[in-house]
Coordinates of C-alpha atoms in Angstrom, one line a residue:
M1 CA 7.0 -29.8 -52.0
R2 CA 7.2 -26.5 -53.7
P3 CA 10.4 -25.5 -55.6
A4 CA 12.9 -23.4 -53.6
P5 CA 13.0 -19.7 -54.1
A6 CA 16.1 -18.3 -55.9
A7 CA 17.5 -16.7 -52.7
A8 CA 17.2 -20.0 -50.9
R9 CA 18.9 -21.8 -53.7
E10 CA 21.8 -19.3 -53.6
S11 CA 22.1 -19.7 -49.8
E12 CA 22.2 -23.5 -50.2
A13 CA 24.8 -23.2 -53.0
R14 CA 27.1 -21.3 -50.5
R15 CA 26.6 -24.1 -47.9
F16 CA 27.0 -26.9 -50.4
P17 CA 29.3 -25.4 -53.1
V18 CA 29.4 -28.6 -55.2
C19 CA 26.4 -30.9 -55.4
P20 CA 27.5 -34.6 -55.2
R21 CA 25.8 -35.3 -58.5
L22 CA 27.6 -32.4 -60.3
R23 CA 30.9 -33.3 -58.7
A24 CA 30.4 -36.9 -59.9
R25 CA 29.8 -35.7 -63.4
Q26 CA 33.1 -33.7 -63.3
W27 CA 34.9 -36.6 -61.7
W28 CA 33.6 -39.2 -64.2
A29 CA 34.7 -37.0 -67.0
R30 CA 38.3 -37.5 -65.8
H31 CA 38.3 -41.0 -64.3
A32 CA 36.5 -44.3 -64.5
M33 CA 35.4 -46.1 -61.4
D34 CA 37.9 -48.7 -60.2
A35 CA 37.1 -51.7 -62.5
A36 CA 37.2 -54.3 -59.7
L37 CA 35.0 -52.2 -57.4
R38 CA 32.5 -51.6 -60.2
E39 CA 32.4 -55.3 -61.1
Q40 CA 31.8 -56.1 -57.4
L41 CA 29.0 -53.5 -57.2
D42 CA 27.3 -54.7 -60.4
H43 CA 27.2 -58.4 -59.3
S44 CA 26.5 -58.0 -55.5
R45 CA 23.2 -58.4 -53.8
F46 CA 22.4 -56.5 -50.6
H47 CA 23.6 -58.8 -47.8
Q48 CA 26.3 -58.7 -45.1
G49 CA 28.8 -60.9 -46.9
A50 CA 28.8 -58.5 -49.9
V51 CA 29.2 -55.5 -47.6
R52 CA 32.3 -57.1 -45.9
E53 CA 33.8 -58.0 -49.3
L54 CA 33.4 -54.4 -50.5
A55 CA 34.8 -53.0 -47.2
A56 CA 38.1 -54.7 -48.1
M57 CA 38.1 -53.2 -51.6
L58 CA 37.4 -49.5 -50.8
P59 CA 39.7 -46.9 -52.3
A60 CA 42.7 -46.0 -50.1
T61 CA 41.9 -42.2 -49.7
D62 CA 38.8 -40.6 -48.4
E63 CA 38.7 -38.3 -51.5
A64 CA 38.6 -41.3 -53.9
L65 CA 35.9 -43.0 -51.7
S66 CA 33.8 -39.9 -51.7
A67 CA 34.0 -39.7 -55.5
E68 CA 32.9 -43.3 -55.9
I69 CA 29.9 -42.7 -53.6
A70 CA 29.1 -39.5 -55.6
G71 CA 29.3 -41.6 -58.8
T72 CA 26.6 -44.0 -57.6
I73 CA 24.4 -41.1 -56.8
A74 CA 24.9 -39.5 -60.2
A75 CA 23.9 -42.8 -61.8
R76 CA 20.9 -43.2 -59.5
D77 CA 22.4 -46.6 -58.6
Q78 CA 20.5 -47.3 -55.4
M79 CA 22.1 -50.7 -54.8
G80 CA 25.6 -49.4 -55.4
F81 CA 24.9 -46.4 -53.1
L82 CA 23.6 -48.7 -50.3
L83 CA 26.4 -51.2 -50.6
L84 CA 29.2 -48.6 -50.9
V85 CA 28.0 -46.3 -48.0
T86 CA 27.3 -49.3 -45.7
A87 CA 30.7 -50.8 -46.5
A88 CA 32.4 -47.5 -45.8
L89 CA 30.7 -47.1 -42.5
H90 CA 31.4 -50.7 -41.6
A91 CA 35.1 -50.0 -42.3
D92 CA 35.0 -46.9 -40.1
R93 CA 35.8 -44.7 -43.1
R94 CA 34.9 -41.0 -43.3
V95 CA 31.7 -40.3 -45.2
S96 CA 30.6 -36.7 -45.8
A97 CA 27.1 -35.6 -45.0
E98 CA 27.1 -33.7 -48.4
H99 CA 26.1 -37.0 -50.0
L100 CA 22.7 -36.8 -48.4
V101 CA 21.9 -33.7 -50.5
A102 CA 21.3 -35.9 -53.6
G103 CA 21.5 -39.3 -51.9
T104 CA 18.7 -39.2 -49.4
A105 CA 16.1 -40.7 -51.8
L106 CA 18.4 -43.7 -52.4
A107 CA 18.6 -44.7 -48.7
G108 CA 15.5 -46.8 -49.1
D109 CA 13.9 -46.3 -45.7
P110 CA 14.1 -43.7 -42.9
S111 CA 15.7 -46.1 -40.5
R112 CA 18.7 -46.7 -42.8
L113 CA 18.8 -43.0 -43.6
G114 CA 19.1 -42.2 -39.9
N115 CA 21.7 -44.9 -39.4
F116 CA 23.8 -43.4 -42.3
A117 CA 23.3 -39.8 -41.1
W118 CA 24.2 -40.6 -37.5
K119 CA 27.7 -41.7 -38.7
M120 CA 28.4 -39.1 -41.3
E121 CA 30.6 -36.0 -40.9
G122 CA 29.6 -32.5 -41.6
D123 CA 26.3 -30.5 -41.5
V124 CA 23.8 -33.4 -41.5
P125 CA 20.7 -31.3 -40.7
G126 CA 21.6 -28.8 -43.5
A127 CA 22.2 -31.6 -46.0
L128 CA 18.9 -33.3 -45.2
M129 CA 16.9 -30.1 -45.5
A130 CA 17.9 -29.8 -49.2
P131 CA 15.9 -32.8 -50.4
I132 CA 13.1 -32.0 -47.9
R133 CA 12.7 -28.5 -49.5
H134 CA 13.1 -29.6 -53.1
G135 CA 10.8 -32.6 -53.0
G136 CA 11.4 -35.9 -54.8
L137 CA 11.1 -37.9 -51.6
S138 CA 8.3 -40.3 -50.7
R139 CA 6.1 -39.1 -47.8
E140 CA 7.6 -41.6 -45.4
M141 CA 11.2 -40.6 -46.3
Q142 CA 10.3 -36.9 -46.0
A143 CA 8.8 -37.4 -42.5
G144 CA 11.7 -39.6 -41.6
A145 CA 14.2 -36.9 -42.7
L146 CA 12.3 -34.3 -40.6
F147 CA 12.5 -36.7 -37.6
I148 CA 16.2 -37.3 -38.1
V149 CA 16.9 -33.5 -38.2
A150 CA 14.8 -32.9 -35.1
A151 CA 16.5 -35.8 -33.2
W152 CA 19.9 -34.6 -34.3
W153 CA 19.3 -31.3 -32.6
A154 CA 17.5 -32.8 -29.6
E155 CA 20.4 -35.1 -28.9
G156 CA 22.8 -32.1 -28.7
R157 CA 24.6 -32.8 -32.0
C158 CA 24.0 -29.2 -33.3
A159 CA 23.3 -25.8 -31.6
N160 CA 20.2 -25.0 -33.6
L161 CA 17.6 -26.5 -35.9
P162 CA 18.0 -25.3 -39.5
P163 CA 16.1 -22.0 -39.9
E164 CA 13.8 -23.5 -42.6
F165 CA 12.9 -26.6 -40.5
A166 CA 9.8 -25.2 -38.8
A167 CA 8.2 -23.9 -42.0
E168 CA 8.8 -27.1 -43.9
A169 CA 7.5 -29.3 -41.0
R170 CA 4.3 -27.2 -40.7
T171 CA 3.7 -27.3 -44.5
F172 CA 4.2 -31.0 -44.5
A173 CA 1.9 -31.5 -41.5
R174 CA -0.9 -29.6 -43.4
M175 CA -0.9 -32.2 -46.2
K176 CA -4.0 -34.5 -46.2
D177 CA -4.1 -38.3 -46.1
H178 CA -0.9 -39.1 -44.4
K179 CA -0.7 -42.8 -43.6
A180 CA 0.2 -44.3 -40.2
G181 CA 3.8 -44.9 -41.2
V182 CA 4.2 -41.2 -42.1
L183 CA 2.4 -39.9 -39.0
I184 CA 4.6 -41.8 -36.5
Y185 CA 7.7 -40.1 -37.9
L186 CA 5.9 -36.7 -38.0
A187 CA 4.7 -37.0 -34.4
A188 CA 8.2 -38.1 -33.3
A189 CA 9.7 -35.1 -35.2
A190 CA 7.2 -32.7 -33.4
R191 CA 8.1 -34.2 -30.0
K192 CA 11.8 -33.9 -30.6
A193 CA 11.7 -30.4 -32.2
K194 CA 9.5 -28.9 -29.5
D195 CA 8.2 -26.4 -32.1
E196 CA 4.8 -25.1 -30.9
G197 CA 3.6 -24.2 -34.4
F198 CA 4.5 -27.6 -35.8
T199 CA 2.8 -29.4 -33.0
A200 CA -0.3 -27.2 -33.3
V201 CA -0.7 -27.9 -37.0
L202 CA -0.2 -31.6 -36.5
R203 CA -2.8 -31.7 -33.7
Q204 CA -5.3 -29.8 -35.8
N205 CA -4.9 -32.0 -38.9
Y206 CA -4.2 -35.3 -37.2
P207 CA -5.7 -35.3 -33.7
Q208 CA -5.4 -39.1 -33.5
T209 CA -1.7 -38.7 -33.0
F210 CA -2.2 -37.1 -29.7
K211 CA -4.3 -39.8 -28.1
E212 CA -2.8 -41.4 -25.0
E213 CA -2.2 -44.8 -26.7
A214 CA -0.6 -43.0 -29.8
I215 CA 1.7 -41.0 -27.6
T216 CA 2.8 -44.2 -25.7
A217 CA 3.5 -45.9 -29.1
M218 CA 5.4 -42.9 -30.3
E219 CA 7.7 -42.8 -27.3
T220 CA 8.5 -46.5 -27.8
F221 CA 9.1 -45.9 -31.5
I222 CA 11.5 -43.0 -30.7
T223 CA 13.6 -45.2 -28.4
A224 CA 13.8 -48.0 -31.0
A225 CA 14.5 -45.6 -33.8
L226 CA 17.4 -43.9 -32.0
A227 CA 18.9 -47.3 -31.1
A228 CA 18.7 -48.3 -34.8
F229 CA 20.4 -45.0 -35.8
A230 CA 23.2 -45.5 -33.3
G231 CA 23.8 -49.2 -34.1
P232 CA 26.3 -50.6 -36.7
A233 CA 25.3 -50.0 -40.3
I234 CA 25.7 -53.6 -41.2
D235 CA 23.1 -54.6 -38.6
L236 CA 20.4 -53.2 -40.9
V237 CA 21.6 -55.4 -43.8
P238 CA 20.2 -59.0 -44.4
A239 CA 22.5 -61.7 -43.2
V240 CA 22.0 -63.7 -46.4
P241 CA 21.1 -62.6 -50.0
P242 CA 17.4 -61.9 -50.4
R243 CA 15.3 -64.4 -52.3
T244 CA 13.3 -61.7 -54.1
L245 CA 14.3 -60.6 -57.5
A246 CA 15.0 -56.9 -58.4
Q247 CA 12.3 -54.5 -57.2
G248 CA 11.2 -50.9 -57.9
R249 CA 9.2 -50.1 -61.0
T250 CA 7.3 -52.9 -62.8
M251 CA 10.2 -55.3 -63.5
R252 CA 10.9 -57.0 -66.8
R253 CA 13.0 -60.2 -66.8
A254 CA 16.6 -59.8 -67.8
V255 CA 16.4 -63.4 -69.1
E256 CA 13.6 -64.9 -71.1
K257 CA 11.7 -67.6 -69.2
M258 CA 12.2 -71.2 -70.4
S259 CA 11.7 -74.7 -69.0
R260 CA 14.5 -76.2 -67.1
N261 CA 14.3 -79.3 -69.3
D262 CA 14.5 -77.4 -72.6
L263 CA 17.7 -77.3 -74.6
C264 CA 19.8 -74.4 -73.4
H265 CA 19.6 -71.2 -75.4
C266 CA 23.4 -71.0 -75.7
G267 CA 23.4 -73.8 -78.2
S268 CA 25.5 -76.2 -76.2
G269 CA 23.0 -79.0 -76.7
K270 CA 22.7 -79.5 -73.0
K271 CA 19.5 -79.2 -71.0
Y272 CA 19.0 -75.7 -69.6
K273 CA 19.1 -76.8 -66.0
R274 CA 22.5 -78.4 -66.6
C275 CA 24.0 -75.4 -68.5
C276 CA 23.1 -71.7 -68.1
F277 CA 20.3 -72.0 -65.6
G278 CA 22.4 -71.0 -62.6
K279 CA 24.0 -68.0 -64.4
D280 CA 20.6 -66.8 -65.7
D281 CA 19.0 -67.2 -62.2
E282 CA 21.7 -64.9 -60.8
R283 CA 21.2 -62.4 -63.7
L284 CA 17.4 -62.2 -62.9
H285 CA 18.3 -60.6 -59.5
F286 CA 19.5 -57.6 -61.4
S287 CA 16.5 -57.2 -63.7
T288 CA 15.2 -53.7 -64.6
D289 CA 12.0 -52.3 -66.1
V290 CA 13.6 -52.9 -69.5
A291 CA 13.3 -56.5 -70.8
G292 CA 16.5 -58.2 -71.4
M293 CA 18.7 -55.6 -69.5
T294 CA 20.4 -55.8 -66.1
Q295 CA 20.9 -52.8 -63.9
A296 CA 24.6 -52.5 -65.0
E297 CA 23.7 -52.8 -68.7
L298 CA 21.0 -50.1 -68.4
R299 CA 23.4 -47.8 -66.6
A300 CA 26.0 -48.3 -69.4
E301 CA 23.4 -47.7 -72.2
P302 CA 20.5 -45.7 -70.8
E303 CA 19.4 -44.7 -74.2
A304 CA 18.6 -48.3 -75.0
G305 CA 15.6 -48.3 -72.7
L306 CA 14.0 -45.2 -74.2
T307 CA 10.8 -46.8 -75.5
D308 CA 7.7 -44.6 -75.9
A309 CA 6.1 -46.2 -72.8
R310 CA 9.3 -45.6 -70.7
L311 CA 9.7 -42.0 -71.8
Q312 CA 6.4 -41.2 -70.0
K313 CA 7.7 -42.6 -66.7
I314 CA 11.4 -41.8 -66.9
T315 CA 12.8 -39.6 -64.1
P316 CA 14.4 -36.3 -65.0
V317 CA 17.8 -37.6 -63.8
E318 CA 17.6 -40.6 -66.1
L319 CA 16.3 -38.4 -69.0
D320 CA 19.3 -36.0 -68.5
H321 CA 21.7 -39.0 -68.4
A322 CA 20.2 -40.6 -71.5
A323 CA 20.2 -37.3 -73.4
G324 CA 23.9 -37.0 -72.9
R325 CA 24.4 -40.5 -74.2
V326 CA 22.3 -39.9 -77.2
L327 CA 24.2 -36.7 -78.0
E328 CA 27.5 -38.5 -77.7
A329 CA 26.4 -41.4 -79.9
G330 CA 24.7 -39.1 -82.5
D331 CA 21.6 -41.3 -82.5
H332 CA 19.1 -39.6 -84.7
H333 CA 16.5 -42.3 -84.2
Q334 CA 16.2 -41.4 -80.5
R335 CA 16.0 -37.6 -80.9
G336 CA 12.4 -37.1 -81.6
G337 CA 11.1 -39.2 -78.7
L338 CA 13.5 -37.8 -76.2
A339 CA 12.7 -34.2 -77.2
G340 CA 9.0 -34.9 -77.0
A341 CA 9.4 -36.4 -73.5
A342 CA 11.2 -33.2 -72.3
R343 CA 8.6 -30.9 -74.0
S344 CA 5.7 -32.7 -72.4
Q345 CA 7.0 -32.2 -68.9
E346 CA 6.5 -28.7 -67.4
R347 CA 9.1 -27.4 -65.0
D348 CA 6.8 -27.6 -62.0
E349 CA 6.1 -31.3 -62.7
L350 CA 9.7 -32.1 -63.0
A351 CA 10.5 -30.3 -59.8
A352 CA 7.8 -32.3 -58.0
R353 CA 9.3 -35.5 -59.3
D354 CA 12.9 -35.0 -58.6
V355 CA 15.3 -32.7 -56.9
D356 CA 16.8 -29.5 -58.3
G357 CA 16.7 -27.3 -61.3
D358 CA 20.0 -28.2 -62.8
V359 CA 18.4 -31.4 -64.1
V360 CA 15.5 -29.5 -65.8
D361 CA 18.0 -27.1 -67.3
G362 CA 20.2 -30.0 -68.5
I363 CA 17.2 -31.6 -70.2
A364 CA 16.3 -28.4 -71.9
L365 CA 19.9 -27.9 -73.1
A366 CA 20.1 -31.4 -74.3
V367 CA 16.9 -31.0 -76.3
I368 CA 18.1 -27.7 -77.8
R369 CA 21.2 -29.6 -79.0
L370 CA 19.1 -32.5 -80.2
D371 CA 16.4 -30.7 -82.1
D372 CA 16.3 -27.2 -83.5
V373 CA 12.5 -27.1 -83.6
A374 CA 12.2 -28.5 -80.1
Q375 CA 14.4 -25.8 -78.6
L376 CA 11.8 -23.1 -79.2
E377 CA 9.0 -25.1 -77.5
V378 CA 11.2 -26.1 -74.6
G379 CA 12.4 -22.6 -74.2
R380 CA 8.9 -21.2 -74.1
S381 CA 7.7 -23.9 -71.7
H382 CA 10.7 -23.6 -69.4
G383 CA 10.4 -19.8 -69.3
S384 CA 6.7 -19.6 -68.7
S385 CA 6.7 -22.2 -65.9
S386 CA 9.7 -20.6 -64.2
R387 CA 7.9 -17.2 -63.9

């Protein structure tokens, strides 16, 4: 979606005075996440047993819990975010809707996003409109967020739809090549919002969504979706740990592959299957797109994964985080590649790939501090693409 105008950004800043990601940065500068809780998050897979264990370990105060959730968002730690929010809701703890401003993309799928939103406190529609307007969501997540906002209003949970809802919904409905999974959420959003302009645009661009059989399917879908939103958060979590390894980008093994009957790599002299196989097999479930590194290790040392290939795919948030780490470490070897990655990405491209402008500004500032030559190029590119 297009970047938000300055006036809209200022309006949003008044409604959400502190972005969860920014608050997390401030909080992390003063505190460290509870060691036991961080250890549990780093070594837990997404299943009901892990959620129940975490629910018993949550911080005592709502303020501390909110800071921990904001910390997972700041680190773009999707598994940590899912586990922590689900555990908090399972324990009937207060979770603020402001976490949806930067956390919506981490919810994974619209059904879970709706389930989280249904139980959060605060301005849920307003919080969801922020990532809808700024972009950075998949099409399915964006359509799902629009449906959640419309359903929230239709169910009498707020007096009015957000003023920007109609324009955003119509713009999204004009986009070409929406797949069936996106259209079902869009059609459901139009039905719940009762906005004539939104419905007209959707009918013009996707007339198949208004056929009799499609309408019947949509009504069934709405009933099931609302039931999922209202149900316990833990019901959307697998009962047992998933058998699949880590997923997301192209994954690289956190442990080198070796035969079970080979001598163990630890030097014990035992066969691998009788030594480190079980520990390594568990480690594989936390693999990343950087060979040899788990999710926890990459969060702790983001600069370690800054290969030339990865710099072309890294998200602005990760680049921002890694830049800070490189600056702290004074790593001169990383400076050229990091600066080049930031220079090669125009502001519009960054806005389309992530959320808001503080990340772009953070990257530019980091590069200015990293490389005196790069600062001139970044400044020119940043300024021209902002105008």
